[in-house]
Amino acid sequence: MKKPVNYLFTAVLVTALSGLTLVPAFGKSRTEIDYVSLDFSSDIEVGESGGTVDVTANGGDYYVDDVEILNDVDEWDDNDRPKVKVYLSAESDCYFSADRKSDFDLNGEGATYVSSSTQDSKTVLILTVKLDKLEGSGDLYVDGLELNDSSGEASWEENSYAKYYQVRLYRNGNSCSSIYKVEDTFFDFSSDITRKGDYSFQVRGVRNSSERGDWNESDSVYIDAETADELSYGNSSKPGSSSSSFSSNGPGQSSSGAWLKDTVGWWYCNADRTYTRNNWQYINNKWYFFNENGYMVTGWVLWKDKYYYLGEDGAMYTNRMTPDHYYVNGDGVWIP
């Protein structure tokens, strides 16, 4: 008699053996990195371009691979916030699971979490952070003030934090001039010295409309009546050097005045021996602009929020294209 086969047992055994083949054989398990600690230091400064941000990892399972500054600036200014992207790599057999703000400990430079993401099976973490707002040195104090009692020229030492300077003249303790905006470290006050007295000047550095330094005043010098007359008469028609001459080769001639030139540039002497500063003047049916020192300007000028273009001869362009291919209308204003 044939022995019966136990089909039930065989089926169970086959199923069991088949199940074994469905279970994957994992290798060594990877270590999870669920917390990241970083230290930041930066040498970025207001008024400078570029700079670096150094980042140090405080964990043994990951390291800093690269740091990228994201801001696109030519020069760092007050209140700029550097934004950086930090690339972290996990050590072998480790991976990143940190993906929330609370998973990151960021120290130094006021670093704050912005965002994070992972790549390459979570072996690379890309972290974006912002640093504290930049603050300038705040030191707009100007030193080294001197007033020449024979020429009326004031001078001072450069302050690298200042964008420009404001200056004014005093006689016998009272202001006797306008406040002038100056980008150099000297200014000719000769046209403001009109009588004898004790003269001094004040200067302060200016960074922007809301950040100005304190006024610093020079020692006073005594200027007698004869010297004051020479300065005010001989120099009232000149913004620059004492070496000047009338010329028929200037940008224009007028019966009410004439063009003069020195080593700095051209200016226009009016019939009353005065000259225009930081303003427009209409001469021989053409408009010209003169800077704060009285010299004729060429190229682009920003005046009351509008741009104008002045040719090589100083005359304002109207109804035409500028050499750099911008159009100005009949009033000389650039049309975007």
Coordinates of C-alpha atoms in Angstrom, one line a residue:
M1 CA 0.0 0.0 0.0
K2 CA 1.3 3.4 -1.0
K3 CA 2.2 5.7 1.8
P4 CA 0.1 8.9 1.7
V5 CA 1.9 12.2 1.2
N6 CA 1.4 14.9 3.9
Y7 CA 0.6 17.8 1.5
L8 CA -0.2 20.1 4.3
F9 CA 3.2 19.8 5.9
T10 CA 4.9 20.2 2.5
A11 CA 3.0 23.4 1.8
V12 CA 3.8 24.9 5.2
L13 CA 7.5 24.1 4.8
V14 CA 7.7 25.6 1.3
T15 CA 6.0 28.7 2.5
A16 CA 8.4 29.0 5.4
L17 CA 11.4 28.6 3.2
S18 CA 10.1 31.1 0.7
G19 CA 9.5 33.6 3.4
L20 CA 13.2 33.5 4.4
T21 CA 14.2 34.7 1.0
L22 CA 11.9 37.7 1.3
V23 CA 13.7 39.2 4.3
P24 CA 16.6 41.5 3.2
A25 CA 20.0 41.1 4.8
F26 CA 20.9 44.5 6.2
G27 CA 24.5 45.4 6.9
K28 CA 25.8 47.5 9.7
S29 CA 23.2 50.1 10.9
R30 CA 24.0 53.8 10.3
T31 CA 24.3 56.3 13.2
E32 CA 21.7 59.0 13.2
I33 CA 22.8 62.7 13.7
D34 CA 19.8 64.4 15.1
Y35 CA 21.5 67.4 16.7
V36 CA 24.1 69.8 15.1
S37 CA 26.2 72.3 17.0
L38 CA 28.3 74.9 15.2
D39 CA 30.4 77.9 16.2
F40 CA 30.5 81.0 13.9
S41 CA 33.1 83.8 13.5
S42 CA 33.3 86.5 10.9
D43 CA 35.7 89.3 9.8
I44 CA 33.1 91.1 7.7
E45 CA 33.2 94.9 8.4
V46 CA 31.2 97.9 7.4
G47 CA 32.8 99.8 4.6
E48 CA 34.8 96.8 3.3
S49 CA 34.1 94.4 0.5
G50 CA 34.3 90.6 0.7
G51 CA 35.2 89.1 4.1
T52 CA 35.1 85.5 5.4
V53 CA 32.9 83.5 7.8
D54 CA 34.5 80.6 9.6
V55 CA 32.3 77.8 10.9
T56 CA 33.5 75.1 13.4
A57 CA 31.7 71.8 14.0
N58 CA 31.3 70.7 17.6
G59 CA 30.3 67.1 16.9
G60 CA 32.5 64.1 16.1
D61 CA 30.1 62.6 13.5
Y62 CA 30.1 65.5 11.0
Y63 CA 32.4 68.2 9.7
V64 CA 32.2 71.5 7.8
D65 CA 32.9 71.0 4.1
D66 CA 32.3 74.5 2.8
V67 CA 30.9 78.0 3.7
E68 CA 29.3 80.3 1.1
I69 CA 28.3 83.9 1.6
L70 CA 25.1 84.6 -0.2
N71 CA 24.9 88.4 -0.1
D72 CA 25.7 90.2 -3.4
V73 CA 27.2 93.5 -2.2
D74 CA 30.0 95.6 -3.5
E75 CA 30.5 97.1 0.0
W76 CA 29.1 96.1 3.4
D77 CA 26.9 98.8 4.9
D78 CA 25.3 99.5 8.3
N79 CA 22.5 97.1 9.1
D80 CA 23.4 94.6 6.4
R81 CA 22.9 91.0 7.6
P82 CA 25.3 88.5 6.2
K83 CA 23.5 85.4 5.0
V84 CA 25.6 82.2 4.6
K85 CA 25.1 78.6 3.5
V86 CA 27.0 75.9 5.4
Y87 CA 27.7 72.6 3.8
L88 CA 28.1 69.7 6.3
S89 CA 29.2 66.2 5.6
A90 CA 28.5 63.2 7.8
E91 CA 31.3 60.7 8.8
S92 CA 31.2 57.2 7.3
D93 CA 28.1 55.2 8.4
C94 CA 26.3 58.3 9.7
Y95 CA 23.4 60.3 8.4
F96 CA 21.6 63.5 9.2
S97 CA 18.1 63.5 10.6
A98 CA 18.2 67.1 12.0
D99 CA 15.8 69.2 10.0
R100 CA 14.1 71.6 12.5
K101 CA 15.3 74.8 14.1
S102 CA 15.4 73.1 17.5
D103 CA 17.8 70.5 16.1
F104 CA 20.6 73.2 15.7
D105 CA 22.8 74.9 18.2
L106 CA 24.3 77.9 16.5
N107 CA 26.8 80.0 18.5
G108 CA 28.6 83.3 17.7
E109 CA 27.9 86.3 15.4
G110 CA 24.2 86.1 16.3
A111 CA 23.7 83.2 13.9
T112 CA 20.1 82.3 13.5
Y113 CA 18.5 79.3 11.6
V114 CA 16.8 80.0 8.2
S115 CA 16.5 76.6 6.5
S116 CA 18.1 73.2 6.1
S117 CA 18.0 70.3 3.6
T118 CA 19.9 67.0 3.0
Q119 CA 21.4 65.3 -0.1
D120 CA 23.1 62.1 -1.0
S121 CA 21.1 59.8 1.2
K122 CA 21.2 62.3 4.0
T123 CA 25.0 62.3 4.2
V124 CA 25.2 66.0 3.3
L125 CA 23.4 68.7 5.2
I126 CA 23.0 72.2 3.7
L127 CA 22.2 74.8 6.4
T128 CA 21.3 78.4 5.7
V129 CA 21.8 81.0 8.5
K130 CA 21.8 84.7 9.0
L131 CA 24.3 86.6 11.1
D132 CA 23.8 89.8 13.2
K133 CA 23.3 93.1 11.5
L134 CA 26.6 94.9 10.9
E135 CA 27.4 98.0 12.8
G136 CA 30.1 100.5 11.8
S137 CA 32.8 101.7 14.1
G138 CA 30.6 104.7 14.6
D139 CA 33.7 106.9 14.9
L140 CA 33.2 109.8 12.6
Y141 CA 35.5 112.1 14.5
V142 CA 37.8 114.1 12.3
D143 CA 41.3 115.1 13.5
G144 CA 44.3 117.1 12.2
L145 CA 42.5 120.3 11.5
E146 CA 44.5 123.2 10.1
L147 CA 43.6 126.6 8.6
N148 CA 46.2 128.4 6.5
D149 CA 46.1 132.1 7.4
S150 CA 47.7 133.1 4.1
S151 CA 45.6 131.1 1.6
G152 CA 42.4 130.5 3.5
E153 CA 42.6 126.7 2.8
A154 CA 41.4 124.3 5.5
S155 CA 42.7 120.7 5.7
W156 CA 42.1 117.7 7.9
E157 CA 42.9 114.0 8.2
E158 CA 40.9 111.4 6.4
N159 CA 38.3 109.4 8.2
S160 CA 37.9 106.1 6.3
Y161 CA 34.4 105.5 7.8
A162 CA 33.0 108.8 6.5
K163 CA 31.5 109.0 3.0
Y164 CA 32.0 112.8 2.9
Y165 CA 32.5 115.8 5.2
Q166 CA 30.7 118.9 6.1
V167 CA 32.6 122.1 6.8
R168 CA 31.9 125.7 7.9
L169 CA 33.9 128.8 8.7
Y170 CA 33.8 130.9 11.9
R171 CA 35.0 134.5 12.5
N172 CA 35.3 135.7 16.1
G173 CA 33.3 132.7 17.3
N174 CA 30.4 133.3 14.9
S175 CA 29.5 131.3 11.7
C176 CA 30.3 133.3 8.6
S177 CA 29.8 130.7 5.8
S178 CA 27.4 128.1 4.5
I179 CA 27.8 124.5 5.4
Y180 CA 29.7 122.9 2.5
K181 CA 29.7 119.2 1.5
V182 CA 33.2 118.1 0.7
E183 CA 34.5 114.7 -0.5
D184 CA 38.2 115.7 -0.2
T185 CA 40.2 116.5 2.9
F186 CA 40.7 120.1 2.2
F187 CA 38.5 123.2 1.3
D188 CA 39.2 126.7 0.2
F189 CA 37.4 129.3 2.4
S190 CA 39.2 132.3 0.9
S191 CA 36.0 133.7 -0.6
D192 CA 34.4 133.7 2.8
I193 CA 37.2 135.6 4.5
T194 CA 36.0 139.1 3.9
R195 CA 37.3 141.1 6.9
K196 CA 39.9 140.9 9.6
G197 CA 39.3 138.7 12.6
D198 CA 40.1 135.4 14.3
Y199 CA 39.1 132.6 11.9
S200 CA 38.6 128.9 12.6
F201 CA 36.6 126.2 10.9
Q202 CA 34.6 123.2 11.9
V203 CA 34.4 119.8 10.2
R204 CA 32.5 116.6 10.8
G205 CA 32.4 113.2 9.0
V206 CA 29.1 112.0 7.5
R207 CA 28.3 108.4 6.7
N208 CA 24.7 108.9 5.7
S209 CA 21.7 111.1 6.4
S210 CA 21.2 109.6 9.8
E211 CA 24.8 109.1 10.9
R212 CA 26.9 112.2 11.4
G213 CA 29.9 112.8 13.6
D214 CA 30.3 115.6 16.1
W215 CA 31.7 118.9 14.9
N216 CA 35.4 119.4 15.6
E217 CA 36.9 122.9 15.5
S218 CA 40.4 124.0 14.5
D219 CA 42.6 126.4 16.4
S220 CA 41.9 130.0 15.4
V221 CA 44.2 132.1 13.3
Y222 CA 44.2 135.8 13.0
I223 CA 43.9 137.3 9.6
D224 CA 44.5 141.0 9.2
A225 CA 42.5 143.4 7.0
E226 CA 45.0 143.5 4.2
T227 CA 45.2 139.7 3.9
A228 CA 41.4 139.4 4.1
D229 CA 41.1 142.0 1.3
E230 CA 43.5 140.0 -0.9
L231 CA 41.8 136.7 -0.2
S232 CA 38.2 138.0 -0.8
Y233 CA 39.1 140.1 -3.8
G234 CA 41.7 138.0 -5.4
N235 CA 40.0 134.7 -4.8
S236 CA 36.3 135.4 -4.8
S237 CA 36.2 134.5 -8.4
K238 CA 38.3 131.3 -8.1
P239 CA 37.4 128.0 -6.4
G240 CA 40.9 126.5 -6.6
S241 CA 44.5 127.4 -7.1
S242 CA 45.9 130.9 -7.3
S243 CA 47.4 130.1 -10.7
S244 CA 44.5 131.0 -13.0
S245 CA 44.0 132.9 -16.2
F246 CA 41.2 134.1 -18.6
S247 CA 41.0 131.9 -21.7
S248 CA 39.3 132.0 -25.0
N249 CA 39.5 128.2 -25.2
G250 CA 37.0 127.6 -22.4
P251 CA 33.6 126.1 -22.7
G252 CA 32.0 129.5 -23.5
Q253 CA 32.4 133.3 -23.3
S254 CA 30.0 135.9 -22.1
S255 CA 30.0 139.6 -21.9
S256 CA 28.9 139.3 -18.2
G257 CA 31.7 136.9 -17.2
A258 CA 34.5 134.6 -18.4
W259 CA 35.7 131.0 -18.1
L260 CA 38.9 130.4 -16.1
K261 CA 40.9 127.3 -15.6
D262 CA 43.6 126.0 -13.2
T263 CA 45.2 122.6 -12.6
V264 CA 41.9 121.3 -11.1
G265 CA 39.4 122.3 -13.8
W266 CA 37.2 125.0 -15.3
W267 CA 35.0 127.5 -13.5
Y268 CA 33.0 130.5 -14.5
C269 CA 33.9 134.0 -13.2
N270 CA 30.8 136.3 -13.1
A271 CA 31.2 140.0 -13.7
D272 CA 31.0 140.7 -10.0
R273 CA 33.8 138.2 -9.4
T274 CA 31.6 135.6 -7.8
Y275 CA 31.1 132.1 -9.0
T276 CA 28.4 129.4 -8.7
R277 CA 28.8 126.5 -6.3
N278 CA 26.7 123.3 -6.2
N279 CA 24.2 124.7 -8.6
W280 CA 23.2 125.3 -12.2
Q281 CA 24.1 128.4 -14.3
Y282 CA 22.7 129.5 -17.7
I283 CA 25.6 130.7 -19.8
N284 CA 25.4 131.6 -23.5
N285 CA 22.1 129.8 -24.0
K286 CA 23.5 126.6 -22.3
W287 CA 23.1 125.1 -18.9
Y288 CA 26.2 124.1 -16.9
F289 CA 26.5 122.6 -13.4
F290 CA 29.2 123.5 -10.9
N291 CA 30.1 121.4 -7.9
E292 CA 30.5 122.4 -4.3
N293 CA 34.0 123.8 -5.0
G294 CA 32.8 125.8 -8.0
Y295 CA 34.2 123.6 -10.7
M296 CA 32.4 122.7 -13.9
V297 CA 31.0 119.2 -13.9
T298 CA 30.9 116.7 -16.9
G299 CA 29.1 113.4 -17.2
W300 CA 26.1 112.4 -15.2
V301 CA 24.7 114.6 -12.4
L302 CA 21.9 113.6 -10.0
W303 CA 19.9 116.7 -9.1
K304 CA 16.7 116.6 -7.0
D305 CA 16.2 112.9 -7.8
K306 CA 16.7 113.4 -11.6
Y307 CA 19.6 112.5 -13.7
Y308 CA 21.2 114.9 -16.3
Y309 CA 24.1 114.5 -18.6
L310 CA 26.8 117.1 -19.3
G311 CA 29.1 116.8 -22.2
E312 CA 32.8 117.2 -22.3
D313 CA 32.4 120.9 -22.7
G314 CA 30.1 121.0 -19.6
A315 CA 26.9 121.8 -21.5
M316 CA 23.8 119.9 -20.6
Y317 CA 22.4 117.4 -23.2
T318 CA 18.8 117.8 -24.4
N319 CA 16.7 115.7 -26.7
R320 CA 19.5 113.3 -27.6
M321 CA 21.3 110.1 -26.7
T322 CA 24.2 110.2 -24.3
P323 CA 27.5 108.5 -25.2
D324 CA 26.5 105.5 -23.0
H325 CA 23.2 105.2 -24.9
Y326 CA 20.6 106.7 -22.6
Y327 CA 18.0 109.2 -23.8
V328 CA 17.5 112.6 -22.2
N329 CA 14.4 114.8 -22.9
G330 CA 14.0 118.5 -23.7
D331 CA 14.6 119.3 -20.1
G332 CA 17.8 117.3 -20.0
V333 CA 16.2 114.6 -17.8
W334 CA 17.1 110.9 -18.4
I335 CA 14.0 108.9 -19.5
P336 CA 14.2 105.3 -18.2

